[in-house]
Short mmCIF file of C-alpha atoms and ligand atoms in Angstrom, two decimals:
data_model
loop_
_atom_site.label_atom_id
_atom_site.label_comp_id
_atom_site.label_asym_id
_atom_site.label_seq_id
_atom_site.Cartn_x
_atom_site.Cartn_y
_atom_site.Cartn_z
CA MET A 13 -14.01 14.55 4.39
CA ARG A 14 -10.18 14.15 4.28
CA THR A 15 -9.47 11.41 6.59
CA THR A 16 -6.66 12.01 9.48
CA THR A 17 -4.58 10.39 11.76
CA TYR A 18 -6.81 11.65 14.13
CA THR A 19 -10.00 10.01 12.27
CA VAL A 20 -9.06 6.80 12.16
CA LYS A 21 -7.93 7.01 16.07
CA GLU A 22 -11.45 8.14 16.27
CA TYR A 23 -12.83 5.30 14.42
CA LYS A 24 -11.07 2.85 16.91
CA LYS A 25 -13.13 4.13 19.81
CA GLN A 26 -16.08 4.38 17.54
CA LYS A 27 -15.36 0.60 16.80
CA ARG A 28 -15.67 1.30 12.86
CA LYS A 29 -13.35 -0.84 11.21
CA ILE A 30 -10.75 0.74 9.10
CA VAL A 31 -10.27 0.04 5.72
CA ALA A 32 -6.67 0.07 4.42
CA LEU A 33 -5.34 -0.88 1.03
CA THR A 34 -2.12 0.07 -1.33
CA ALA A 35 -1.74 1.90 -4.04
CA TYR A 36 1.46 2.80 -6.25
CA ASP A 37 0.01 4.91 -9.23
CA TYR A 38 -2.67 7.97 -9.85
CA SER A 39 -5.62 6.08 -10.97
CA THR A 40 -5.18 3.30 -8.66
CA ALA A 41 -5.31 5.39 -5.92
CA LYS A 42 -8.31 8.17 -7.59
CA VAL A 43 -10.39 4.59 -7.46
CA LEU A 44 -9.49 3.66 -4.11
CA ASP A 45 -10.56 7.41 -2.90
CA ASN A 46 -13.56 7.30 -4.52
CA VAL A 47 -14.98 4.54 -3.01
CA GLY A 48 -13.94 5.31 0.07
CA VAL A 49 -10.93 3.66 0.97
CA ASP A 50 -10.04 4.92 4.62
CA ILE A 51 -5.86 4.70 4.30
CA ILE A 52 -4.08 4.42 1.03
CA LEU A 53 -0.63 2.82 1.90
CA VAL A 54 2.08 3.20 -1.05
CA GLY A 55 3.86 0.11 0.13
CA ASP A 56 6.76 -0.90 -0.68
CA SER A 57 5.27 -3.89 -1.72
CA LEU A 58 5.71 -1.56 -4.78
CA ALA A 59 9.01 -3.58 -5.53
CA GLN A 60 7.39 -6.92 -6.28
CA VAL A 61 4.13 -6.26 -7.39
CA ALA A 62 4.83 -3.23 -10.22
CA LEU A 63 8.53 -3.30 -10.34
CA GLY A 64 8.92 -6.93 -10.63
CA TYR A 65 12.10 -7.32 -7.75
CA GLU A 66 12.34 -10.21 -5.84
CA ASN A 67 11.94 -8.48 -2.08
CA THR A 68 10.92 -5.24 -0.86
CA LEU A 69 14.42 -4.70 -0.09
CA SER A 70 15.32 -3.62 -2.92
CA VAL A 71 13.30 -0.68 -3.52
CA THR A 72 14.66 2.72 -3.19
CA MET A 73 13.77 6.25 -1.67
CA ASP A 74 13.50 7.72 -5.08
CA GLU A 75 11.73 4.85 -6.35
CA MET A 76 9.06 5.04 -3.85
CA LEU A 77 8.54 8.85 -4.32
CA HIS A 78 8.10 8.73 -7.67
CA HIS A 79 5.21 6.66 -7.55
CA ALA A 80 3.72 8.26 -4.02
CA LYS A 81 3.91 11.61 -6.41
CA ALA A 82 1.19 10.07 -8.28
CA VAL A 83 -0.79 8.78 -5.58
CA VAL A 84 -1.10 11.80 -3.97
CA ARG A 85 -2.07 13.09 -7.05
CA GLY A 86 -5.39 10.85 -7.38
CA VAL A 87 -6.08 11.11 -3.33
CA LYS A 88 -8.81 13.62 -2.11
CA ASN A 89 -10.18 11.87 0.84
CA ALA A 90 -7.96 9.19 1.88
CA LEU A 91 -5.11 9.26 4.46
CA VAL A 92 -2.05 8.73 2.18
CA VAL A 93 0.87 6.29 4.11
CA VAL A 94 4.24 6.05 2.06
CA ASP A 95 6.23 3.05 3.70
CA LEU A 96 9.96 4.42 4.11
CA PRO A 97 11.90 1.95 2.39
CA PHE A 98 14.91 -0.66 3.47
CA LEU A 99 18.16 1.60 4.35
CA SER A 100 16.26 4.54 4.28
CA TYR A 101 15.43 4.79 8.22
CA GLN A 102 17.82 2.29 9.79
CA VAL A 103 21.22 3.53 9.03
CA SER A 104 20.52 7.00 11.32
CA LYS A 105 17.53 9.03 12.67
CA LYS A 106 18.95 12.11 10.38
CA GLU A 107 18.25 10.47 7.47
CA ALA A 108 15.07 8.77 8.49
CA ILE A 109 14.02 12.49 8.92
CA TYR A 110 15.11 13.19 5.89
CA ASN A 111 13.21 11.07 3.75
CA ALA A 112 10.03 10.61 6.20
CA GLY A 113 10.05 14.81 5.83
CA LYS A 114 10.32 14.37 1.92
CA CYS A 115 7.08 11.98 1.92
CA LEU A 116 5.52 15.00 3.49
CA GLN A 117 6.69 17.57 1.04
CA ILE A 118 5.09 15.66 -1.95
CA GLY A 119 1.57 15.78 0.20
CA ALA A 120 1.42 12.52 1.98
CA SER A 121 0.38 12.42 5.61
CA ALA A 122 2.57 10.10 7.32
CA ILE A 123 5.35 7.39 6.96
CA LYS A 124 5.28 3.73 7.58
CA MET A 125 9.02 2.21 9.20
CA GLU A 126 9.01 -1.69 10.40
CA GLY A 127 10.12 -3.05 13.63
CA ALA A 128 10.24 -1.48 17.44
CA SER A 129 13.88 -2.15 18.12
CA GLU A 130 15.27 0.99 20.62
CA SER A 131 16.70 2.48 17.90
CA ILE A 132 13.25 2.92 15.85
CA LEU A 133 12.00 3.72 18.79
CA LYS A 134 13.87 6.68 19.36
CA THR A 135 12.94 7.54 15.58
CA VAL A 136 9.45 7.80 16.13
CA LYS A 137 9.52 9.47 19.04
CA LYS A 138 11.60 12.19 17.37
CA MET A 139 9.54 12.48 14.31
CA ALA A 140 6.17 12.80 16.41
CA SER A 141 8.25 15.57 18.13
CA ILE A 142 8.56 17.14 15.12
CA GLY A 143 5.25 16.67 13.55
CA ILE A 144 5.78 13.44 11.26
CA PRO A 145 2.59 11.19 11.55
CA VAL A 146 4.32 7.64 12.03
CA PHE A 147 2.79 4.13 11.34
CA GLY A 148 4.12 1.17 13.41
CA HIS A 149 4.88 -2.13 11.62
CA ILE A 150 4.78 -5.23 13.54
CA GLY A 151 4.58 -8.81 13.52
CA PHE A 152 6.25 -10.42 9.51
CA THR A 153 8.08 -7.32 9.01
CA PRO A 154 9.05 -8.12 5.06
CA GLN A 155 12.48 -5.78 5.02
CA SER A 156 13.48 -8.31 7.93
CA VAL A 157 12.37 -11.13 5.24
CA ASN A 158 16.24 -12.72 5.70
CA ALA A 159 16.82 -12.85 8.85
CA LEU A 160 13.20 -13.96 9.63
CA GLY A 161 13.66 -17.18 7.54
CA GLY A 162 10.90 -16.23 5.25
CA ASN A 163 7.66 -15.46 4.65
CA ARG A 164 6.64 -17.11 8.47
CA VAL A 165 3.88 -16.14 10.93
CA GLN A 166 4.96 -14.40 13.79
CA GLY A 167 3.96 -14.71 17.50
CA LYS A 168 2.98 -18.18 17.56
CA THR A 169 3.50 -18.95 21.36
CA ALA A 170 1.90 -16.84 24.11
CA GLU A 171 5.74 -15.93 24.88
CA HIS A 172 6.02 -14.62 21.70
CA ALA A 173 2.97 -13.07 21.91
CA LYS A 174 3.47 -11.08 24.69
CA GLU A 175 6.52 -10.06 23.09
CA LEU A 176 4.80 -8.30 20.04
CA LEU A 177 2.36 -6.60 22.90
CA LYS A 178 5.11 -4.84 24.12
CA GLN A 179 6.90 -4.09 20.95
CA ALA A 180 3.15 -2.40 20.10
CA LYS A 181 2.93 -0.25 23.43
CA ASP A 182 6.66 1.05 22.75
CA LEU A 183 5.30 2.08 19.47
CA GLU A 184 2.33 3.22 20.55
CA ASN A 185 4.29 4.88 23.73
CA ALA A 186 6.61 6.59 20.88
CA GLY A 187 4.22 7.97 19.27
CA CYS A 188 2.84 6.26 16.68
CA PHE A 189 -0.86 7.09 15.22
CA ALA A 190 -1.75 2.95 14.01
CA VAL A 191 0.30 -0.09 14.26
CA VAL A 192 -0.01 -2.76 11.21
CA LEU A 193 0.23 -6.35 12.42
CA GLU A 194 1.39 -8.81 9.76
CA LEU A 195 1.06 -12.34 9.96
CA VAL A 196 0.49 -13.31 13.50
CA PRO A 197 -2.58 -15.78 14.66
CA SER A 198 -5.83 -13.83 15.62
CA GLU A 199 -5.51 -14.37 19.17
CA THR A 200 -2.06 -12.57 19.31
CA ALA A 201 -3.36 -9.68 17.01
CA SER A 202 -6.87 -9.55 19.32
CA LEU A 203 -4.33 -9.58 22.47
CA ILE A 204 -2.58 -6.25 21.21
CA THR A 205 -5.75 -5.04 19.86
CA GLU A 206 -7.39 -4.74 23.37
CA ASN A 207 -4.46 -3.48 24.78
CA LEU A 208 -3.60 -0.49 22.64
CA ASN A 209 -5.52 2.79 22.51
CA ILE A 210 -4.45 3.41 18.74
CA PRO A 211 -5.91 1.30 15.98
CA THR A 212 -4.38 -2.09 14.77
CA ILE A 213 -4.36 -2.55 10.94
CA GLY A 214 -4.38 -6.19 10.13
CA ILE A 215 -3.10 -8.32 7.23
CA GLY A 216 -3.03 -11.90 7.67
CA ALA A 217 -3.45 -11.20 11.25
CA GLY A 218 -7.64 -12.59 11.55
CA SER A 219 -10.84 -10.52 12.14
CA GLY A 220 -10.18 -9.45 15.67
CA CYS A 221 -8.06 -5.93 14.40
CA ASP A 222 -9.37 -2.48 14.35
CA GLY A 223 -8.82 -2.51 10.95
CA GLN A 224 -7.75 -4.50 7.89
CA ILE A 225 -4.79 -3.88 4.99
CA LEU A 226 -4.29 -5.86 1.67
CA VAL A 227 -2.35 -5.41 -1.09
CA THR A 228 -4.59 -3.94 -4.28
CA ASP A 229 -3.51 -6.49 -7.10
CA ASP A 230 -3.79 -9.42 -4.67
CA LEU A 231 -7.45 -8.50 -3.88
CA LEU A 232 -8.25 -7.60 -7.75
CA GLY A 233 -6.14 -11.03 -8.76
CA LYS A 234 -4.24 -8.48 -10.79
CA TYR A 235 -0.52 -9.84 -9.56
CA LEU A 236 -0.41 -12.95 -10.22
CA ASP A 237 3.11 -14.69 -9.34
CA PHE A 238 2.11 -15.27 -5.22
CA LYS A 239 -1.33 -15.82 -3.25
CA PRO A 240 -0.90 -15.71 0.58
CA SER A 241 -3.54 -17.77 1.91
CA PHE A 242 -4.97 -15.21 3.78
CA VAL A 243 -5.81 -12.97 0.77
CA ARG A 244 -9.59 -12.89 -0.68
CA ARG A 245 -9.67 -12.75 -4.24
CA TYR A 246 -12.32 -10.04 -5.13
CA ALA A 247 -12.34 -9.50 -8.79
CA GLU A 248 -9.89 -12.17 -11.27
CA THR A 249 -8.91 -8.33 -13.49
CA GLY A 250 -5.45 -10.43 -13.87
CA LYS A 251 -7.42 -12.85 -16.09
CA GLU A 252 -10.00 -10.59 -17.52
CA SER A 253 -7.42 -8.18 -18.56
CA GLU A 254 -5.93 -11.65 -20.43
CA ARG A 255 -8.51 -12.33 -22.34
CA ALA A 256 -9.81 -8.34 -23.15
CA LEU A 257 -5.94 -7.95 -24.50
CA LYS A 258 -6.34 -11.51 -26.92
CA ASN A 259 -9.15 -9.67 -28.43
CA PHE A 260 -7.55 -6.92 -29.24
CA ILE A 261 -4.74 -8.85 -30.61
CA TYR A 262 -7.31 -10.48 -32.80
CA ASP A 263 -9.16 -7.30 -33.90
CA VAL A 264 -5.60 -5.74 -34.75
CA GLN A 265 -5.08 -9.11 -37.00
CA ASN A 266 -7.90 -9.05 -38.09
CA GLY A 267 -8.25 -5.64 -39.49
CA LYS A 268 -11.58 -5.62 -36.89
CA TYR A 269 -10.18 -2.58 -34.96
CA PRO A 270 -10.40 0.39 -35.45
CA GLY A 271 -13.62 0.80 -36.89
CA ILE A 272 -15.29 4.00 -38.47
CA ASN A 273 -16.26 5.49 -35.14
CA GLU A 274 -12.96 4.83 -33.66
CA SER A 275 -11.78 6.68 -36.86
CA PHE A 276 -11.22 10.16 -37.89
CA TYR A 277 -12.07 11.45 -41.61
CA MET A 278 -11.69 14.61 -43.77
CA ASN A 279 -14.61 16.49 -45.01
CA GLU A 280 -15.63 15.43 -48.20
CA GLN A 281 -14.28 18.28 -50.56
CA GLU A 282 -10.85 17.88 -49.11
CA SER A 283 -10.92 13.60 -49.42
CA GLU A 284 -11.73 14.39 -53.04
CA LYS A 285 -8.59 16.24 -53.67
CA LEU A 286 -6.55 13.71 -52.47
CA THR A 287 -7.61 11.95 -55.95
CA ARG A 288 -7.47 14.55 -58.23
O1 LIG B 9 4.08 -2.64 1.25
C1 LIG B 9 2.95 -2.92 1.60
O2 LIG B 9 2.16 -3.52 0.97
C2 LIG B 9 2.66 -3.48 3.19
C3 LIG B 9 1.56 -4.22 3.52
C4 LIG B 9 0.99 -4.03 4.80
C5 LIG B 9 0.09 -4.34 2.89
O3 LIG B 9 3.56 -2.81 4.04
#
């Protein structure tokens, strides 16, 4: 059954935890969908993880759409959300709506935007009013990495936690269907979760959230440049791939690949004609 923005709000009411992961390509999206992931985010972490940029600021709207199209083709059930990248929604409401609309036109079901400033809230309101579901994102917001002075935990004081709660409530009132809480203390995340009607999806935000999101390549041990402390690796596919690739190199260099069953042959009659 297709997961919708309505479904995830129901999950919160039922206290059923929501599982969200990132995907940037067709085959990964298909695996995530098959195993029952609720939300698949075409995150702008695409920048570092799949495109090798230093941070999320470099990825463009066109790059996001290119990968989002592949993800959409691989998904039958999950809710596909596309991150609006840096500068695609901050300059004007008109541009934001146009870019969000493009995500829906290629088959995604919602978009995600970072922050809760006055202008973001106005954009969320407008989007909600014209049928564009918005996933909010507060706490550490990677597109503001320069302003925040690095990947730092946010909401560490009671005062800042209350400020984040206000931001979350503002996003809910503006029409967001869910909100990501990134890099915040468990207490802050729980306070926000308990005071919202929409689900909170945590990343580095403790177990009190309504759901959890991770970068799939982190969880699978595939992206090896950096491992945030909140990540649990459920597999070491990077290391396993390295082992497999070394075996392939060895087999090719030593004439062990391809074997008989991995090759095609003429029938005997045709083959004989070659030597006549
Ligand atoms: O881009 C991303 O991967 C994110 C996280 C919340 C997973 O925004």
